[in-house]
Amino acid sequence: MKTHAFTREISVDPTYDIVVAGGGPAGTAAALAASRLGAKVLLLEATGALGGMGTSGLVTAFDPMANGERNLVGGIMLEIVEALYKRGELPPQVTPDFWRKRYHCWTPFRAESLKFLLDELLVAAGVEVRLFTTLVAAEAEANQVKGVIVHNIEGLRYIPARMFIDCTGDAVLANYCGVPCRTNPEFMPGTLCSLHAGIDWARVDHGLQYRKIFEAVENGHFTQPDRHLPGLSQVGEGLGYLNGGHLFHKDPLKAAGRTEGMMLGRRLVREYVSFYRKYIPGCENLELVTTAALMGVRETRRIVGEYDLTFADYQARRSFPDQIGVFNKFVDIHVRDCSDKEFQRFSKEMSDTGRLKEGEWFGLPYGIIVPKGWKNLWVAGRCNSSDVMVHGSIRVMPAASMMGQAAGAAAWLCLKHAETANTLRTDRLVETLRAANAYLPQSGLQPAMTRNEAGA
Ligand SMILES: Cc1cc2nc3c(=O)[nH]c(=O)nc-3n(C[C@H](O)[C@H](O)[C@H](O)COP(=O)(O)OP(=O)(O)OC[C@H]3O[C@@H](n4cnc5c(N)ncnc54)[C@H](O)[C@@H]3O)c2cc1C
């Protein structure tokens, strides 16, 4: 590739305690947690709204937060869902059992309600939020980030800070800093989600769409014969959110991949509109309101962290002394193409991946959000340190929020006790998260973080 040297003087902003890049579920939780504990926090978000995939991506359902016996995901994620419920902003069919108790139960919500709530929470906590502000470069030395360069309507600016948290979903900041990251050549396809009106939910048999998709594919209804349909879910009286239409082989780490993905997604949504109108009673008058502003990306970079969470940990239902969250969601790796082989692989994994049962959970150790050897950088959310299989479980919003909250609390603890990300006393972190209503049932806390065994 040809290169070009580019040098210029740019304005320098005041120093912050903590800069958080990316305002999705991980970034908003990180910024809230750190600011509430007393840090001076700046949150950078490239789009015009907080919430990430949950708002600008129109992915409007929180993954399971309970395990059939009790709520597992507490802290900021729980606070958000309870607040939406108390405001009467959740869809009519949703009850508190959805997130407080039920096993493998999704909690749908309205994107606009979440945007507004996050605005209110972040402002009330004193976080300085900069929307339409994209992190474009970073300066780091000796495993320590010194500052970041952002672009917004004011041009390019340099922002120094003491601690940095990367919640961009794609490990953008970590990548600029030279943190080793893994990508999966067989990455899961994205989906462009969409919002629809005019649905008579009283007449819709939810399970029918999963049976009729086979008939429609057989009849040649779709330009790509994709039998894996995540589906249409109720988010309001006549409203539904559609997670349908895989963007196969559109690489989200390439600008052309994202562009082609958005255009393909908009074309596919029209085919799904006619599918629902034709095949699903109650959807005869379904109307497309909008497609999302962000391409729905399921998998890009995963950092190499102090701990690499593996499928063996998941299968062992492993508990860690330094876990920052516990979770119970199956491994969900979408079909990578329309072949029979892929559909069989997906169907088998869905039923046969050592799926955790009711009452069970596995732990998320602190080391999955700490890039190996780094002192003042955390990477929380989708781009955590895990293998492909377990990433297929913890890539979702409740887990991202728990990781973000832990990163925010850890950054504040490092400021308070003059520690570094990779030497932080994790017993203090666990106690801090518990005090903020996280459910962390482990006993026998220890100061040192869990690291992979040497040579493992
Ligand atoms: C189609 C689809 C369906 C899904 N379904 C569900 C579901 O039903 N339930 C569930 O819980 N999860 C679901 N997920 C997963 C979930 O939405 C994401 O994995 C989760 O939102 C990840 O959170 P995050 O905070 O890590 O990243 P994101 O939500 O992606 O947020 C990252 C934020 O960072 C911003 N950003 C990126 N780069 C920069 C930059 N350089 N500078 C500034 N800002 C930047 C982005 O604009 C974005 O707001 C789904 C995902 C997809 C794609």
Short mmCIF file of C-alpha atoms and ligand atoms in Angstrom, two decimals:
data_model
loop_
_atom_site.label_atom_id
_atom_site.label_comp_id
_atom_site.label_asym_id
_atom_site.label_seq_id
_atom_site.Cartn_x
_atom_site.Cartn_y
_atom_site.Cartn_z
CA MET A 1 0.00 0.00 0.00
CA LYS A 2 1.30 3.52 -0.82
CA THR A 3 1.72 5.79 2.22
CA HIS A 4 1.60 9.55 2.72
CA ALA A 5 3.08 11.52 5.66
CA PHE A 6 0.64 14.09 7.07
CA THR A 7 1.73 16.63 9.73
CA ARG A 8 -0.15 19.58 11.21
CA GLU A 9 -0.68 21.48 14.48
CA ILE A 10 -4.05 20.86 16.16
CA SER A 11 -5.80 22.24 19.26
CA VAL A 12 -5.34 20.45 22.56
CA ASP A 13 -8.32 19.95 24.90
CA PRO A 14 -8.01 20.01 28.71
CA THR A 15 -6.91 16.75 30.34
CA TYR A 16 -9.59 14.30 31.47
CA ASP A 17 -9.32 11.57 34.08
CA ILE A 18 -10.89 9.08 31.70
CA VAL A 19 -11.78 9.13 28.00
CA VAL A 20 -14.29 6.55 26.81
CA ALA A 21 -14.49 5.93 23.06
CA GLY A 22 -17.86 4.63 21.79
CA GLY A 23 -21.25 5.20 23.39
CA GLY A 24 -22.91 1.79 22.99
CA PRO A 25 -23.99 -0.47 25.88
CA ALA A 26 -20.36 -0.89 27.00
CA GLY A 27 -19.33 2.75 26.62
CA THR A 28 -22.36 4.30 28.30
CA ALA A 29 -21.98 1.91 31.26
CA ALA A 30 -18.24 2.64 31.49
CA ALA A 31 -18.76 6.41 31.46
CA LEU A 32 -21.65 6.28 33.95
CA ALA A 33 -19.79 4.02 36.37
CA ALA A 34 -16.62 6.12 36.37
CA SER A 35 -18.40 9.46 36.58
CA ARG A 36 -20.66 8.35 39.42
CA LEU A 37 -17.57 7.28 41.36
CA GLY A 38 -16.14 10.78 40.97
CA ALA A 39 -13.95 10.80 37.83
CA LYS A 40 -13.94 13.54 35.18
CA VAL A 41 -15.12 11.59 32.14
CA LEU A 42 -15.38 12.40 28.44
CA LEU A 43 -17.48 10.09 26.24
CA LEU A 44 -16.88 10.19 22.48
CA GLU A 45 -19.56 8.89 20.12
CA ALA A 46 -19.37 8.92 16.32
CA THR A 47 -23.14 8.98 15.71
CA GLY A 48 -25.83 11.38 16.96
CA ALA A 49 -27.18 9.09 19.72
CA LEU A 50 -26.03 6.97 22.62
CA GLY A 51 -26.91 3.26 22.73
CA GLY A 52 -24.83 1.89 19.83
CA MET A 53 -26.38 -1.15 18.18
CA GLY A 54 -29.36 -0.90 20.56
CA THR A 55 -30.43 2.48 19.13
CA SER A 56 -28.62 3.50 15.93
CA GLY A 57 -28.41 -0.18 14.94
CA LEU A 58 -32.12 -0.81 15.77
CA VAL A 59 -31.20 -4.01 17.64
CA THR A 60 -34.05 -3.43 20.04
CA ALA A 61 -34.12 -6.42 22.39
CA PHE A 62 -31.84 -7.08 25.35
CA ASP A 63 -30.52 -10.63 25.45
CA PRO A 64 -31.33 -12.87 28.46
CA MET A 65 -30.46 -11.29 31.82
CA ALA A 66 -31.70 -14.10 34.09
CA ASN A 67 -31.34 -17.88 34.26
CA GLY A 68 -34.83 -19.14 35.10
CA GLU A 69 -34.19 -18.83 38.83
CA ARG A 70 -32.92 -15.30 39.33
CA ASN A 71 -31.63 -12.15 37.67
CA LEU A 72 -27.91 -12.40 36.79
CA VAL A 73 -27.19 -9.10 35.05
CA GLY A 74 -27.44 -6.33 37.63
CA GLY A 75 -25.75 -2.96 37.83
CA ILE A 76 -26.33 -0.34 35.15
CA MET A 77 -27.98 -2.74 32.68
CA LEU A 78 -30.61 -3.66 35.28
CA GLU A 79 -31.08 -0.01 36.23
CA ILE A 80 -31.78 0.85 32.57
CA VAL A 81 -34.37 -1.88 32.03
CA GLU A 82 -36.11 -1.15 35.34
CA ALA A 83 -36.20 2.59 34.47
CA LEU A 84 -37.72 1.91 31.03
CA TYR A 85 -40.31 -0.33 32.69
CA LYS A 86 -41.21 2.21 35.41
CA ARG A 87 -41.67 4.88 32.73
CA GLY A 88 -44.09 2.62 30.87
CA GLU A 89 -41.71 2.62 27.88
CA LEU A 90 -41.41 -1.14 27.36
CA PRO A 91 -43.75 -2.91 24.88
CA PRO A 92 -47.15 -4.04 26.25
CA GLN A 93 -46.35 -7.77 26.41
CA VAL A 94 -43.23 -7.30 28.59
CA THR A 95 -43.34 -8.03 32.34
CA PRO A 96 -40.49 -7.78 34.93
CA ASP A 97 -40.21 -11.56 34.84
CA PHE A 98 -38.56 -11.18 31.43
CA TRP A 99 -35.30 -9.88 32.96
CA ARG A 100 -35.69 -10.73 36.65
CA LYS A 101 -36.31 -14.45 36.33
CA ARG A 102 -37.01 -16.09 32.99
CA TYR A 103 -34.63 -18.45 31.22
CA HIS A 104 -33.42 -17.43 27.76
CA CYS A 105 -35.89 -14.60 27.49
CA TRP A 106 -35.29 -11.43 25.44
CA THR A 107 -36.58 -8.03 26.60
CA PRO A 108 -37.64 -5.90 23.62
CA PHE A 109 -37.63 -2.10 23.90
CA ARG A 110 -38.10 1.03 21.81
CA ALA A 111 -34.94 2.62 20.42
CA GLU A 112 -36.14 6.18 21.04
CA SER A 113 -36.90 5.43 24.71
CA LEU A 114 -33.39 4.11 25.26
CA LYS A 115 -31.77 7.10 23.49
CA PHE A 116 -33.66 9.55 25.69
CA LEU A 117 -33.00 7.64 28.93
CA LEU A 118 -29.27 7.43 28.21
CA ASP A 119 -29.12 11.19 27.48
CA GLU A 120 -30.72 11.83 30.86
CA LEU A 121 -28.58 9.38 32.84
CA LEU A 122 -25.27 10.54 31.35
CA VAL A 123 -26.03 14.22 31.81
CA ALA A 124 -27.23 13.64 35.41
CA ALA A 125 -23.99 11.79 36.19
CA GLY A 126 -21.92 14.70 34.89
CA VAL A 127 -20.35 12.86 31.94
CA GLU A 128 -19.17 15.21 29.19
CA VAL A 129 -20.67 13.69 26.05
CA ARG A 130 -19.48 14.57 22.54
CA LEU A 131 -21.78 13.23 19.83
CA PHE A 132 -20.75 13.27 16.16
CA THR A 133 -17.18 12.92 17.37
CA THR A 134 -15.02 10.16 15.91
CA LEU A 135 -11.76 8.91 17.35
CA VAL A 136 -9.33 8.87 14.42
CA ALA A 137 -5.90 8.22 15.96
CA ALA A 138 -4.09 7.61 19.25
CA GLU A 139 -0.67 8.19 20.74
CA ALA A 140 0.82 5.50 22.97
CA GLU A 141 4.22 4.68 24.40
CA ALA A 142 5.45 1.78 26.52
CA ASN A 143 1.98 0.18 26.76
CA GLN A 144 0.46 3.43 27.96
CA VAL A 145 -1.96 5.64 26.00
CA LYS A 146 -1.11 9.35 26.17
CA GLY A 147 -3.89 10.92 24.14
CA VAL A 148 -6.35 10.48 21.31
CA ILE A 149 -7.13 12.50 18.21
CA VAL A 150 -10.77 13.04 17.39
CA HIS A 151 -12.63 14.66 14.52
CA ASN A 152 -15.88 16.57 14.75
CA ILE A 153 -17.38 19.82 13.41
CA GLU A 154 -14.60 21.77 15.16
CA GLY A 155 -11.96 19.90 13.16
CA LEU A 156 -9.20 17.72 14.58
CA ARG A 157 -8.39 17.93 18.30
CA TYR A 158 -5.94 16.20 20.62
CA ILE A 159 -7.39 14.98 23.92
CA PRO A 160 -5.01 13.93 26.70
CA ALA A 161 -6.24 11.78 29.60
CA ARG A 162 -4.93 9.53 32.36
CA MET A 163 -7.06 6.48 31.53
CA PHE A 164 -8.72 5.27 28.30
CA ILE A 165 -11.55 2.83 27.68
CA ASP A 166 -12.20 1.47 24.18
CA CYS A 167 -15.88 0.63 23.70
CA THR A 168 -16.03 1.07 19.93
CA GLY A 169 -17.15 -2.54 19.34
CA ASP A 170 -14.35 -2.86 16.77
CA ALA A 171 -11.38 -2.17 19.11
CA VAL A 172 -10.64 0.98 17.10
CA LEU A 173 -8.61 2.69 19.84
CA ALA A 174 -6.75 -0.48 20.79
CA ASN A 175 -5.91 -1.09 17.16
CA TYR A 176 -4.52 2.45 16.76
CA CYS A 177 -2.40 1.81 19.86
CA GLY A 178 -0.94 -1.37 18.37
CA VAL A 179 -2.69 -3.79 20.74
CA PRO A 180 -2.63 -7.26 19.16
CA CYS A 181 -6.14 -8.24 18.03
CA ARG A 182 -7.56 -11.37 16.45
CA THR A 183 -10.03 -11.54 13.60
CA ASN A 184 -11.90 -14.59 12.41
CA PRO A 185 -11.56 -15.20 8.65
CA GLU A 186 -14.95 -16.93 8.86
CA PHE A 187 -16.57 -13.97 10.64
CA MET A 188 -20.29 -14.01 11.33
CA PRO A 189 -22.31 -11.96 8.87
CA GLY A 190 -23.95 -8.73 9.97
CA THR A 191 -27.60 -7.75 9.50
CA LEU A 192 -29.22 -4.40 8.79
CA CYS A 193 -32.09 -4.25 11.29
CA SER A 194 -35.31 -2.34 10.61
CA LEU A 195 -38.48 -0.98 12.23
CA HIS A 196 -41.97 -1.80 10.91
CA ALA A 197 -45.50 -0.56 11.61
CA GLY A 198 -49.04 -1.73 10.82
CA ILE A 199 -48.74 -5.16 12.47
CA ASP A 200 -51.82 -6.71 14.08
CA TRP A 201 -49.94 -8.50 16.86
CA ALA A 202 -53.10 -10.11 18.28
CA ARG A 203 -53.25 -12.23 15.10
CA VAL A 204 -49.55 -13.00 14.75
CA ASP A 205 -48.37 -16.51 15.65
CA HIS A 206 -44.74 -15.69 16.54
CA GLY A 207 -43.42 -19.18 15.74
CA LEU A 208 -45.02 -19.27 12.27
CA GLN A 209 -42.29 -17.08 10.68
CA TYR A 210 -39.68 -19.75 11.49
CA ARG A 211 -41.72 -22.42 9.70
CA LYS A 212 -42.85 -20.31 6.75
CA ILE A 213 -39.31 -19.14 5.95
CA PHE A 214 -38.55 -22.65 4.62
CA GLU A 215 -41.58 -22.56 2.35
CA ALA A 216 -40.73 -19.07 1.08
CA VAL A 217 -37.10 -20.03 0.37
CA GLU A 218 -38.33 -23.17 -1.41
CA ASN A 219 -40.70 -20.99 -3.49
CA GLY A 220 -37.82 -18.75 -4.57
CA HIS A 221 -39.17 -15.72 -2.69
CA PHE A 222 -35.71 -14.44 -1.67
CA THR A 223 -32.74 -13.54 -3.84
CA GLN A 224 -30.55 -15.33 -1.28
CA PRO A 225 -31.92 -18.63 0.10
CA ASP A 226 -31.22 -17.86 3.77
CA ARG A 227 -33.19 -20.15 6.09
CA HIS A 228 -31.80 -18.64 9.29
CA LEU A 229 -34.27 -15.95 10.33
CA PRO A 230 -33.69 -14.32 13.76
CA GLY A 231 -37.14 -12.79 13.32
CA LEU A 232 -39.71 -10.05 13.80
CA SER A 233 -40.42 -9.06 17.44
CA GLN A 234 -43.01 -6.79 18.97
CA VAL A 235 -41.68 -3.44 20.23
CA GLY A 236 -44.95 -1.47 20.40
CA GLU A 237 -48.72 -1.66 19.77
CA GLY A 238 -48.43 -2.13 15.99
CA LEU A 239 -44.66 -1.97 15.83
CA GLY A 240 -42.07 -4.65 15.18
CA TYR A 241 -38.29 -4.79 14.90
CA LEU A 242 -36.90 -7.06 12.23
CA ASN A 243 -33.60 -8.87 12.57
CA GLY A 244 -33.56 -10.56 9.17
CA GLY A 245 -31.33 -10.74 6.09
CA HIS A 246 -27.70 -11.74 6.60
CA LEU A 247 -25.04 -9.62 4.91
CA PHE A 248 -22.81 -12.53 3.90
CA HIS A 249 -19.13 -11.81 3.22
CA LYS A 250 -19.49 -8.03 3.69
CA ASP A 251 -16.38 -7.32 5.75
CA PRO A 252 -17.14 -4.69 8.45
CA LEU A 253 -13.42 -3.90 8.71
CA LYS A 254 -13.50 -2.52 5.15
CA ALA A 255 -15.29 0.69 4.18
CA ALA A 256 -16.45 -0.99 0.98
CA GLY A 257 -17.77 -3.94 3.03
CA ARG A 258 -19.88 -1.64 5.21
CA THR A 259 -21.15 0.31 2.18
CA GLU A 260 -22.13 -2.80 0.26
CA GLY A 261 -23.61 -4.25 3.47
CA MET A 262 -25.91 -1.26 3.99
CA MET A 263 -27.06 -1.31 0.37
CA LEU A 264 -27.63 -5.08 0.37
CA GLY A 265 -29.46 -4.78 3.71
CA ARG A 266 -31.86 -2.16 2.33
CA ARG A 267 -32.58 -4.39 -0.66
CA LEU A 268 -33.14 -7.50 1.48
CA VAL A 269 -35.51 -5.72 3.87
CA ARG A 270 -37.94 -5.17 0.98
CA GLU A 271 -37.97 -8.92 0.33
CA TYR A 272 -38.74 -9.56 4.01
CA VAL A 273 -41.57 -7.01 3.93
CA SER A 274 -43.25 -8.92 1.10
CA PHE A 275 -42.52 -12.24 2.87
CA TYR A 276 -44.30 -11.14 6.05
CA ARG A 277 -47.23 -9.62 4.15
CA LYS A 278 -47.73 -12.78 2.12
CA TYR A 279 -46.98 -15.56 4.60
CA ILE A 280 -47.79 -14.31 8.13
CA PRO A 281 -51.38 -13.49 9.13
CA GLY A 282 -51.48 -10.20 11.04
CA CYS A 283 -48.70 -8.73 8.83
CA GLU A 284 -50.79 -8.06 5.69
CA ASN A 285 -50.42 -4.30 6.23
CA LEU A 286 -46.87 -4.34 7.58
CA GLU A 287 -45.01 -1.22 6.50
CA LEU A 288 -41.31 -0.41 6.61
CA VAL A 289 -40.70 2.65 8.82
CA THR A 290 -36.91 2.78 8.61
CA THR A 291 -33.76 0.75 8.31
CA ALA A 292 -30.99 1.35 10.86
CA ALA A 293 -28.37 4.07 10.53
CA LEU A 294 -25.63 1.61 11.55
CA MET A 295 -24.88 -1.72 9.90
CA GLY A 296 -25.48 -4.46 12.46
CA VAL A 297 -22.01 -5.93 13.03
CA ARG A 298 -21.68 -9.16 15.02
CA GLU A 299 -17.97 -9.86 14.89
CA THR A 300 -14.77 -7.98 14.01
CA ARG A 301 -11.66 -7.68 16.21
CA ARG A 302 -11.14 -9.42 19.54
CA ILE A 303 -8.23 -8.18 21.63
CA VAL A 304 -5.53 -10.39 23.09
CA GLY A 305 -6.22 -9.82 26.76
CA GLU A 306 -4.70 -10.76 30.08
CA TYR A 307 -7.25 -13.59 30.10
CA ASP A 308 -8.70 -15.30 27.06
CA LEU A 309 -12.11 -16.73 27.94
CA THR A 310 -12.60 -20.10 26.24
CA PHE A 311 -15.42 -22.42 25.36
CA ALA A 312 -13.93 -24.89 27.87
CA ASP A 313 -14.52 -22.27 30.62
CA TYR A 314 -18.08 -21.89 29.39
CA GLN A 315 -18.72 -25.63 29.36
CA ALA A 316 -17.19 -25.97 32.85
CA ARG A 317 -19.56 -23.20 34.10
CA ARG A 318 -16.35 -21.76 35.52
CA SER A 319 -16.50 -19.25 38.35
CA PHE A 320 -13.57 -16.83 38.76
CA PRO A 321 -12.55 -14.99 41.97
CA ASP A 322 -12.22 -11.81 39.88
CA GLN A 323 -15.30 -12.22 37.72
CA ILE A 324 -17.02 -8.94 36.82
CA GLY A 325 -20.24 -10.53 35.63
CA VAL A 326 -22.05 -13.84 35.36
CA PHE A 327 -24.13 -14.87 32.37
CA ASN A 328 -26.30 -17.58 30.86
CA LYS A 329 -26.76 -17.35 27.11
CA PHE A 330 -26.18 -20.05 24.52
CA VAL A 331 -23.47 -19.84 21.87
CA ASP A 332 -25.12 -18.08 18.94
CA ILE A 333 -22.95 -18.16 15.82
CA HIS A 334 -25.10 -17.30 12.82
CA VAL A 335 -24.89 -19.08 9.46
CA ARG A 336 -21.94 -17.83 7.41
CA ASP A 337 -23.58 -18.60 4.05
CA CYS A 338 -26.75 -20.18 2.65
CA SER A 339 -25.37 -23.72 2.24
CA ASP A 340 -26.99 -26.82 3.74
CA LYS A 341 -23.71 -27.52 5.54
CA GLU A 342 -23.76 -24.17 7.34
CA PHE A 343 -27.42 -24.45 8.23
CA GLN A 344 -26.81 -27.90 9.70
CA ARG A 345 -23.78 -26.61 11.63
CA PHE A 346 -25.84 -23.75 13.02
CA SER A 347 -28.85 -25.96 13.91
CA LYS A 348 -26.58 -28.51 15.63
CA GLU A 349 -24.79 -25.83 17.65
CA MET A 350 -28.11 -24.34 18.68
CA SER A 351 -29.20 -27.60 20.23
CA ASP A 352 -25.90 -29.18 21.14
CA THR A 353 -23.29 -26.73 22.45
CA GLY A 354 -23.36 -27.70 26.09
CA ARG A 355 -26.07 -25.06 26.51
CA LEU A 356 -26.27 -23.91 30.14
CA LYS A 357 -29.40 -25.09 31.92
CA GLU A 358 -31.82 -23.20 34.15
CA GLY A 359 -30.18 -21.98 37.35
CA GLU A 360 -26.66 -22.11 35.86
CA TRP A 361 -24.15 -19.40 34.87
CA PHE A 362 -20.53 -18.93 33.87
CA GLY A 363 -18.22 -16.10 34.90
CA LEU A 364 -16.58 -13.26 32.95
CA PRO A 365 -13.13 -12.65 34.51
CA TYR A 366 -11.62 -9.16 34.67
CA GLY A 367 -8.69 -10.07 32.37
CA ILE A 368 -10.92 -10.27 29.26
CA ILE A 369 -11.17 -6.46 29.19
CA VAL A 370 -7.47 -5.73 29.80
CA PRO A 371 -5.18 -5.80 26.75
CA LYS A 372 -2.20 -7.95 27.72
CA GLY A 373 0.45 -5.83 29.42
CA TRP A 374 -1.34 -2.48 29.07
CA LYS A 375 -1.37 -0.01 31.94
CA ASN A 376 -4.12 2.54 31.33
CA LEU A 377 -6.28 0.97 28.63
CA TRP A 378 -9.36 -1.26 28.84
CA VAL A 379 -11.34 -2.72 25.94
CA ALA A 380 -14.92 -3.55 26.88
CA GLY A 381 -17.92 -4.89 24.94
CA ARG A 382 -18.03 -6.89 21.75
CA CYS A 383 -14.25 -6.80 21.14
CA ASN A 384 -13.34 -8.53 24.45
CA SER A 385 -10.71 -11.25 24.76
CA SER A 386 -12.48 -14.58 24.12
CA ASP A 387 -12.41 -17.44 21.65
CA VAL A 388 -14.85 -17.55 18.72
CA MET A 389 -17.29 -19.89 20.46
CA VAL A 390 -17.65 -18.08 23.77
CA HIS A 391 -17.66 -14.75 21.94
CA GLY A 392 -20.81 -16.11 20.31
CA SER A 393 -22.39 -15.94 23.78
CA ILE A 394 -20.96 -12.77 25.35
CA ARG A 395 -21.02 -10.43 22.32
CA VAL A 396 -24.49 -9.16 23.34
CA MET A 397 -25.76 -6.03 25.11
CA PRO A 398 -26.18 -7.21 28.75
CA ALA A 399 -22.66 -8.73 28.76
CA ALA A 400 -21.23 -5.64 27.02
CA SER A 401 -22.82 -3.43 29.67
CA MET A 402 -21.32 -5.50 32.52
CA MET A 403 -17.87 -5.31 30.91
CA GLY A 404 -18.23 -1.55 30.39
CA GLN A 405 -19.30 -0.93 33.98
CA ALA A 406 -16.33 -2.95 35.21
CA ALA A 407 -13.92 -1.02 32.97
CA GLY A 408 -15.26 2.31 34.27
CA ALA A 409 -14.95 1.21 37.89
CA ALA A 410 -11.47 -0.26 37.28
CA ALA A 411 -10.23 2.96 35.67
CA TRP A 412 -11.47 4.96 38.65
CA LEU A 413 -9.83 2.53 41.11
CA CYS A 414 -6.54 2.88 39.23
CA LEU A 415 -6.74 6.66 39.58
CA LYS A 416 -7.61 6.41 43.26
CA HIS A 417 -4.94 3.88 44.27
CA ALA A 418 -2.25 4.72 41.70
CA GLU A 419 -2.56 1.26 40.14
CA THR A 420 -2.49 0.11 36.52
CA ALA A 421 -5.05 -1.87 34.51
CA ASN A 422 -2.88 -4.99 34.58
CA THR A 423 -1.93 -4.79 38.28
CA LEU A 424 -5.27 -3.65 39.68
CA ARG A 425 -6.43 -5.28 42.93
CA THR A 426 -9.42 -7.19 41.68
CA ASP A 427 -10.90 -7.80 45.16
CA ARG A 428 -11.47 -4.03 45.38
CA LEU A 429 -13.02 -4.03 41.91
CA VAL A 430 -15.47 -6.80 42.80
CA GLU A 431 -16.48 -5.00 46.01
CA THR A 432 -16.95 -1.74 44.08
CA LEU A 433 -19.17 -3.44 41.51
CA ARG A 434 -21.17 -5.22 44.21
CA ALA A 435 -21.78 -1.87 45.87
CA ALA A 436 -23.23 -0.73 42.52
CA ASN A 437 -25.69 -3.65 42.50
CA ALA A 438 -23.78 -6.13 40.33
CA TYR A 439 -24.56 -9.78 41.05
CA LEU A 440 -21.17 -11.38 41.71
CA PRO A 441 -21.74 -14.53 43.78
CA GLN A 442 -18.10 -15.74 43.99
CA SER A 443 -16.50 -16.22 47.41
CA GLY A 444 -12.79 -16.06 48.21
CA LEU A 445 -11.87 -12.82 46.48
CA GLN A 446 -8.21 -12.29 45.68
CA PRO A 447 -6.12 -9.24 44.77
CA ALA A 448 -4.51 -10.72 41.63
CA MET A 449 -6.42 -11.14 38.39
CA THR A 450 -6.88 -14.56 36.79
CA ARG A 451 -4.47 -14.99 33.89
CA ASN A 452 -4.14 -17.82 31.39
CA GLU A 453 -1.79 -20.52 32.58
CA ALA A 454 1.71 -20.13 31.13
CA GLY A 455 1.86 -21.88 27.78
CA ALA A 456 -1.90 -22.44 27.68
C1 LIG B 1 -28.08 -7.75 13.88
C2 LIG B 1 -27.70 -7.88 15.31
C3 LIG B 1 -28.62 -8.38 16.20
C4 LIG B 1 -28.30 -8.48 17.55
N1 LIG B 1 -29.25 -8.91 18.44
C5 LIG B 1 -29.04 -8.75 19.76
C6 LIG B 1 -30.08 -8.96 20.70
O1 LIG B 1 -31.20 -9.36 20.34
N2 LIG B 1 -29.83 -8.72 22.01
C7 LIG B 1 -28.61 -8.30 22.45
O2 LIG B 1 -28.44 -8.07 23.65
N3 LIG B 1 -27.59 -8.12 21.58
C8 LIG B 1 -27.78 -8.32 20.26
N4 LIG B 1 -26.76 -8.09 19.36
C9 LIG B 1 -25.40 -7.80 19.85
C10 LIG B 1 -25.24 -6.40 20.38
O3 LIG B 1 -26.11 -5.48 19.79
C11 LIG B 1 -23.83 -5.84 20.24
O4 LIG B 1 -22.85 -6.82 20.20
C12 LIG B 1 -23.60 -4.89 21.42
O5 LIG B 1 -24.36 -3.74 21.17
C13 LIG B 1 -22.14 -4.58 21.59
O6 LIG B 1 -21.99 -3.47 22.46
P1 LIG B 1 -20.73 -2.53 22.35
O7 LIG B 1 -20.96 -1.42 23.29
O8 LIG B 1 -19.52 -3.35 22.46
O9 LIG B 1 -20.72 -2.00 20.83
P2 LIG B 1 -21.80 -1.17 19.97
O10 LIG B 1 -23.19 -1.39 20.43
O11 LIG B 1 -21.47 -1.54 18.55
O12 LIG B 1 -21.39 0.32 20.25
C14 LIG B 1 -20.19 0.87 19.77
C15 LIG B 1 -20.36 2.39 19.67
O13 LIG B 1 -19.10 2.96 19.36
C16 LIG B 1 -19.25 3.95 18.37
N5 LIG B 1 -17.98 4.05 17.66
C17 LIG B 1 -17.39 3.14 16.84
N6 LIG B 1 -16.21 3.62 16.39
C18 LIG B 1 -16.05 4.84 16.93
C19 LIG B 1 -15.02 5.83 16.83
N7 LIG B 1 -13.92 5.63 16.08
N8 LIG B 1 -15.18 6.99 17.52
C20 LIG B 1 -16.29 7.21 18.27
N9 LIG B 1 -17.29 6.31 18.39
C21 LIG B 1 -17.16 5.13 17.73
C22 LIG B 1 -20.38 3.43 17.51
O14 LIG B 1 -21.01 4.47 16.79
C23 LIG B 1 -21.31 2.81 18.54
O15 LIG B 1 -22.25 3.72 19.05
C24 LIG B 1 -27.03 -8.05 18.02
C25 LIG B 1 -26.09 -7.56 17.10
C26 LIG B 1 -26.42 -7.47 15.76
C27 LIG B 1 -25.42 -6.92 14.81
#
